[in-house]
Amino acid sequence: MFEFEVPEVDYTQYSNRQLVAVPLVVLGLALAVLGGWYLVTGAPVSPSIDFTGGSELTVESSLSQAELRDNTFDEPVVSVQQVEGENRYIITFDSSNLEPIEETARSSDQMEFLGSGTTSPIFGQENQRLAVVGIGVAFLGMSLLVFAMFRSIVPSIAVVLSAFSDLVIPLAVMNLLGIKLSLGTVAALLMLIGYSVDSDILLNNHVLRRSGGFYESTYRAMRTGVTMTLTSMAAMAVMAISATLFGIELMASIGFVLVVGLAADLMNTYMLNVTLLRWYKYEGVKR
């Protein structure tokens, strides 16, 4: 397996407080953003029409995406995605009232109406419930598995806290950049749970179950873990950039969420998790 040349970090130069400060401050800021968003909007993350209900219109048009978004319809346009050729678009609206939207499309000389559909608010609420349950079950299952594997409080909490931070930070960044929570971004968050647990368990196994000193074991884990994470980040960044260039907003959002989450995972694994493990080993905390 190809590995990046990971520089060996001299953790002895930093105290536990110095190492843990950065990830905890970032986590605190992310929680503050989500809390403030909830107070202002009633939801910690802005939901897409997958969860609120809305309409989609498929048209063929010579107009650009910007023109379709800004100047064509009376109803506010949420997104315009290009599909199946240069001139075919799926236009998304918050409104579930299709009649005036279809009338605008049919009467326009610059577009051809191809089809439409709606997501009812009731169906959107059911999607939202299933998404929350799915993330909750995945996180709970991950937590139980980690506790069963290590059977010690501190190493298990380190993994769970890192995974929690890996979810919270991308959600906060989504709010700041105007990316709405959709079924696609929920799938990306579920993937992040897997990525996070993978790198954290790799680190814990090297430190707690393999021979060698703490810093030697940490560096061995970093060589593999950082390689895996950077490779995944590069792939997701390429996907996000390509999807943005081709106007595929859903794929661009998924790629962006994964890049942010994986970057957070690097910080949480090799600063927060390492600090808790060092404290656990050298302070003699066994339970």
Short mmCIF file of C-alpha atoms in Angstrom, two decimals:
data_model
loop_
_atom_site.label_atom_id
_atom_site.label_comp_id
_atom_site.label_asym_id
_atom_site.label_seq_id
_atom_site.Cartn_x
_atom_site.Cartn_y
_atom_site.Cartn_z
CA MET A 1 0.00 0.00 0.00
CA PHE A 2 1.32 3.43 -0.93
CA GLU A 3 1.92 5.74 2.02
CA PHE A 4 2.59 9.46 2.20
CA GLU A 5 5.81 10.50 3.89
CA VAL A 6 4.32 11.58 7.20
CA PRO A 7 6.67 13.80 9.24
CA GLU A 8 7.21 12.51 12.77
CA VAL A 9 5.56 14.88 15.22
CA ASP A 10 7.43 15.46 18.48
CA TYR A 11 4.51 15.27 20.87
CA THR A 12 6.85 15.70 23.84
CA GLN A 13 7.13 19.40 22.93
CA TYR A 14 3.45 19.95 23.75
CA SER A 15 1.51 19.53 26.97
CA ASN A 16 -1.85 17.78 27.06
CA ARG A 17 -3.59 21.13 27.52
CA GLN A 18 -1.88 22.60 24.46
CA LEU A 19 -2.79 19.63 22.27
CA VAL A 20 -6.40 19.35 23.37
CA ALA A 21 -7.12 23.09 23.27
CA VAL A 22 -7.42 23.45 19.48
CA PRO A 23 -9.90 20.61 18.79
CA LEU A 24 -12.01 21.55 21.83
CA VAL A 25 -12.14 25.22 20.81
CA VAL A 26 -13.15 24.25 17.26
CA LEU A 27 -15.80 21.89 18.62
CA GLY A 28 -17.09 24.61 20.95
CA LEU A 29 -17.35 27.10 18.08
CA ALA A 30 -19.18 24.53 15.93
CA LEU A 31 -21.67 23.83 18.73
CA ALA A 32 -22.16 27.59 19.18
CA VAL A 33 -22.96 27.96 15.47
CA LEU A 34 -25.48 25.11 15.59
CA GLY A 35 -27.03 26.47 18.78
CA GLY A 36 -27.31 29.97 17.36
CA TRP A 37 -28.80 28.59 14.14
CA TYR A 38 -31.39 26.71 16.17
CA LEU A 39 -32.38 29.82 18.11
CA VAL A 40 -32.76 31.88 14.92
CA THR A 41 -34.34 29.34 12.54
CA GLY A 42 -35.79 26.63 14.77
CA ALA A 43 -33.44 23.97 13.38
CA PRO A 44 -29.71 23.38 14.01
CA VAL A 45 -29.13 22.93 10.26
CA SER A 46 -31.11 24.40 7.36
CA PRO A 47 -33.09 21.52 5.76
CA SER A 48 -33.54 21.06 2.02
CA ILE A 49 -36.82 20.20 0.32
CA ASP A 50 -36.07 16.54 1.07
CA PHE A 51 -37.19 17.41 4.61
CA THR A 52 -39.46 20.45 4.18
CA GLY A 53 -41.31 19.66 0.96
CA GLY A 54 -41.11 21.52 -2.34
CA SER A 55 -41.21 21.19 -6.12
CA GLU A 56 -38.93 20.18 -8.96
CA LEU A 57 -39.25 21.20 -12.59
CA THR A 58 -37.40 19.59 -15.49
CA VAL A 59 -36.91 21.84 -18.52
CA GLU A 60 -34.80 22.15 -21.63
CA SER A 61 -33.57 25.70 -22.12
CA SER A 62 -31.00 27.84 -23.88
CA LEU A 63 -30.78 30.04 -20.78
CA SER A 64 -27.84 29.71 -18.41
CA GLN A 65 -28.13 28.32 -14.91
CA ALA A 66 -27.74 31.82 -13.47
CA GLU A 67 -30.53 33.19 -15.68
CA LEU A 68 -32.86 30.33 -14.76
CA ARG A 69 -32.13 30.89 -11.08
CA ASP A 70 -32.43 34.67 -10.93
CA ASN A 71 -34.65 36.05 -13.65
CA THR A 72 -37.18 33.53 -14.91
CA PHE A 73 -39.62 32.44 -12.20
CA ASP A 74 -41.74 34.36 -9.71
CA GLU A 75 -41.22 31.65 -7.06
CA PRO A 76 -37.82 31.62 -5.30
CA VAL A 77 -35.47 29.08 -6.89
CA VAL A 78 -33.51 26.86 -4.50
CA SER A 79 -31.15 25.25 -7.01
CA VAL A 80 -30.60 24.61 -10.72
CA GLN A 81 -28.86 21.37 -11.70
CA GLN A 82 -27.74 20.47 -15.20
CA VAL A 83 -28.55 16.90 -16.27
CA GLU A 84 -28.42 14.64 -19.33
CA GLY A 85 -26.91 17.10 -21.77
CA GLU A 86 -25.96 20.72 -22.06
CA ASN A 87 -29.45 22.26 -22.10
CA ARG A 88 -31.49 20.13 -19.68
CA TYR A 89 -32.01 21.30 -16.10
CA ILE A 90 -33.76 20.30 -12.87
CA ILE A 91 -34.97 23.44 -11.08
CA THR A 92 -35.90 23.14 -7.40
CA PHE A 93 -38.37 25.38 -5.54
CA ASP A 94 -39.38 25.67 -1.88
CA SER A 95 -43.03 26.01 -2.87
CA SER A 96 -45.25 22.96 -3.37
CA ASN A 97 -47.63 24.95 -5.60
CA LEU A 98 -46.68 23.69 -9.07
CA GLU A 99 -49.38 25.36 -11.14
CA PRO A 100 -47.84 28.86 -11.55
CA ILE A 101 -44.36 27.37 -11.95
CA GLU A 102 -45.49 25.06 -14.74
CA GLU A 103 -47.42 27.88 -16.39
CA THR A 104 -44.28 30.03 -16.50
CA ALA A 105 -42.30 27.19 -18.07
CA ARG A 106 -44.98 26.32 -20.64
CA SER A 107 -45.49 29.92 -21.73
CA SER A 108 -41.80 30.76 -22.10
CA ASP A 109 -40.23 30.83 -25.56
CA GLN A 110 -36.80 30.11 -24.05
CA MET A 111 -37.55 26.78 -22.40
CA GLU A 112 -39.42 23.55 -23.03
CA PHE A 113 -41.34 21.95 -20.18
CA LEU A 114 -40.38 18.28 -19.71
CA GLY A 115 -41.82 17.25 -16.35
CA SER A 116 -42.38 18.12 -12.71
CA GLY A 117 -42.83 16.63 -9.26
CA THR A 118 -43.43 17.59 -5.64
CA THR A 119 -42.34 16.44 -2.20
CA SER A 120 -45.11 16.96 0.32
CA PRO A 121 -44.28 18.45 3.74
CA ILE A 122 -45.60 15.27 5.40
CA PHE A 123 -43.29 13.07 3.34
CA GLY A 124 -40.45 15.50 4.04
CA GLN A 125 -41.05 15.22 7.79
CA GLU A 126 -40.96 11.43 7.50
CA ASN A 127 -37.64 11.69 5.65
CA GLN A 128 -36.34 13.93 8.42
CA ARG A 129 -37.40 11.45 11.11
CA LEU A 130 -35.76 8.55 9.27
CA ALA A 131 -32.55 10.55 8.75
CA VAL A 132 -32.30 11.46 12.44
CA VAL A 133 -33.02 7.87 13.47
CA GLY A 134 -30.45 6.57 10.97
CA ILE A 135 -27.67 8.84 12.26
CA GLY A 136 -28.63 8.13 15.87
CA VAL A 137 -28.64 4.35 15.39
CA ALA A 138 -25.31 4.46 13.52
CA PHE A 139 -23.70 6.57 16.24
CA LEU A 140 -25.10 4.41 19.04
CA GLY A 141 -23.97 1.22 17.31
CA MET A 142 -20.51 2.67 16.81
CA SER A 143 -20.32 3.68 20.49
CA LEU A 144 -21.35 0.22 21.73
CA LEU A 145 -18.86 -1.47 19.41
CA VAL A 146 -16.02 0.76 20.63
CA PHE A 147 -16.84 0.11 24.30
CA ALA A 148 -17.03 -3.64 23.60
CA MET A 149 -13.64 -3.59 21.86
CA PHE A 150 -11.61 -1.62 24.42
CA ARG A 151 -13.59 -2.14 27.66
CA SER A 152 -11.98 0.97 29.13
CA ILE A 153 -13.69 4.31 29.59
CA VAL A 154 -11.03 6.77 28.44
CA PRO A 155 -10.00 5.13 25.11
CA SER A 156 -13.66 4.54 24.27
CA ILE A 157 -14.66 8.12 25.09
CA ALA A 158 -11.75 9.36 22.95
CA VAL A 159 -13.15 7.53 19.90
CA VAL A 160 -16.75 8.59 20.53
CA LEU A 161 -15.83 12.24 21.20
CA SER A 162 -13.71 12.39 18.04
CA ALA A 163 -16.55 10.93 15.95
CA PHE A 164 -19.03 13.39 17.48
CA SER A 165 -16.77 16.32 16.64
CA ASP A 166 -16.29 14.98 13.10
CA LEU A 167 -20.07 15.26 12.61
CA VAL A 168 -20.65 18.60 14.34
CA ILE A 169 -17.91 20.57 12.56
CA PRO A 170 -19.16 19.85 8.97
CA LEU A 171 -22.73 20.68 10.03
CA ALA A 172 -21.61 24.07 11.35
CA VAL A 173 -19.61 24.79 8.18
CA MET A 174 -22.67 23.83 6.09
CA ASN A 175 -24.68 26.51 7.88
CA LEU A 176 -21.98 29.14 7.37
CA LEU A 177 -21.71 28.40 3.63
CA GLY A 178 -25.43 27.98 2.96
CA ILE A 179 -25.37 24.23 2.21
CA LYS A 180 -28.68 22.69 3.22
CA LEU A 181 -29.09 19.31 4.85
CA SER A 182 -30.37 16.79 2.29
CA LEU A 183 -30.58 13.03 2.02
CA GLY A 184 -27.26 13.17 0.16
CA THR A 185 -25.46 15.11 2.90
CA VAL A 186 -26.97 12.78 5.51
CA ALA A 187 -25.33 9.91 3.61
CA ALA A 188 -22.04 11.83 3.74
CA LEU A 189 -22.39 12.23 7.53
CA LEU A 190 -22.98 8.49 7.90
CA MET A 191 -19.82 7.87 5.88
CA LEU A 192 -17.93 10.21 8.21
CA ILE A 193 -18.85 8.05 11.19
CA GLY A 194 -17.18 5.12 9.45
CA TYR A 195 -14.10 7.12 8.46
CA SER A 196 -13.72 8.53 11.98
CA VAL A 197 -14.04 5.20 13.77
CA ASP A 198 -11.61 3.59 11.32
CA SER A 199 -8.79 6.06 12.01
CA ASP A 200 -9.44 6.26 15.77
CA ILE A 201 -9.57 2.49 16.27
CA LEU A 202 -6.37 2.16 14.23
CA LEU A 203 -4.64 4.61 16.59
CA ASN A 204 -6.03 3.00 19.74
CA ASN A 205 -5.02 -0.49 18.60
CA HIS A 206 -1.44 0.57 17.88
CA VAL A 207 -1.07 2.39 21.20
CA LEU A 208 -2.89 -0.03 23.51
CA ARG A 209 -2.43 -3.46 21.97
CA ARG A 210 0.88 -3.49 20.12
CA SER A 211 4.43 -3.52 21.38
CA GLY A 212 6.58 -0.41 21.48
CA GLY A 213 6.55 2.91 23.26
CA PHE A 214 3.67 5.37 23.11
CA TYR A 215 5.25 7.76 20.60
CA GLU A 216 6.60 4.99 18.38
CA SER A 217 3.16 3.35 18.26
CA THR A 218 1.49 6.68 17.56
CA TYR A 219 3.79 7.37 14.63
CA ARG A 220 3.20 3.89 13.17
CA ALA A 221 -0.55 4.52 13.32
CA MET A 222 -0.14 7.97 11.77
CA ARG A 223 1.74 6.64 8.75
CA THR A 224 -1.22 4.45 7.81
CA GLY A 225 -4.05 6.62 9.14
CA VAL A 226 -2.91 9.89 7.58
CA THR A 227 -2.34 8.13 4.26
CA MET A 228 -5.89 6.74 4.27
CA THR A 229 -7.44 10.06 5.24
CA LEU A 230 -5.48 12.22 2.78
CA THR A 231 -6.22 9.78 -0.05
CA SER A 232 -9.93 9.95 0.73
CA MET A 233 -9.79 13.75 1.00
CA ALA A 234 -8.12 14.02 -2.41
CA ALA A 235 -10.75 11.79 -4.01
CA MET A 236 -13.63 13.72 -2.41
CA ALA A 237 -12.08 17.07 -3.36
CA VAL A 238 -11.82 15.97 -7.01
CA MET A 239 -15.45 14.84 -6.90
CA ALA A 240 -16.60 18.13 -5.36
CA ILE A 241 -14.68 20.26 -7.87
CA SER A 242 -15.84 18.18 -10.86
CA ALA A 243 -19.46 18.22 -9.67
CA THR A 244 -19.30 21.99 -9.18
CA LEU A 245 -17.96 22.52 -12.70
CA PHE A 246 -20.72 20.35 -14.17
CA GLY A 247 -23.44 21.90 -12.00
CA ILE A 248 -24.24 18.74 -10.01
CA GLU A 249 -24.97 20.44 -6.70
CA LEU A 250 -25.83 17.31 -4.70
CA MET A 251 -22.53 15.58 -5.49
CA ALA A 252 -20.63 18.81 -4.88
CA SER A 253 -22.25 19.14 -1.43
CA ILE A 254 -21.47 15.51 -0.54
CA GLY A 255 -17.84 15.90 -1.59
CA PHE A 256 -17.46 19.16 0.32
CA VAL A 257 -18.98 17.75 3.52
CA LEU A 258 -16.64 14.75 3.35
CA VAL A 259 -13.56 16.93 2.78
CA VAL A 260 -14.40 19.13 5.79
CA GLY A 261 -15.24 16.11 7.94
CA LEU A 262 -12.03 14.27 7.02
CA ALA A 263 -9.94 17.37 7.75
CA ALA A 264 -11.66 17.57 11.15
CA ASP A 265 -10.91 13.88 11.65
CA LEU A 266 -7.17 14.48 11.18
CA MET A 267 -7.27 17.15 13.87
CA ASN A 268 -9.43 15.16 16.28
CA THR A 269 -7.57 11.87 15.87
CA TYR A 270 -4.00 13.16 16.15
CA MET A 271 -4.59 15.93 18.68
CA LEU A 272 -7.68 15.13 20.77
CA ASN A 273 -7.52 11.33 20.71
CA VAL A 274 -3.73 11.23 21.10
CA THR A 275 -3.94 13.55 24.11
CA LEU A 276 -6.56 11.42 25.87
CA LEU A 277 -4.57 8.25 25.18
CA ARG A 278 -1.35 9.81 26.49
CA TRP A 279 -3.11 10.96 29.63
CA TYR A 280 -4.63 7.49 30.03
CA LYS A 281 -1.29 5.69 29.70
CA TYR A 282 0.95 7.99 31.70
CA GLU A 283 -1.48 9.05 34.42
CA GLY A 284 -2.48 5.44 35.09
CA VAL A 285 -6.22 5.96 34.46
CA LYS A 286 -7.48 2.43 33.94
CA ARG A 287 -11.20 2.82 34.41
#
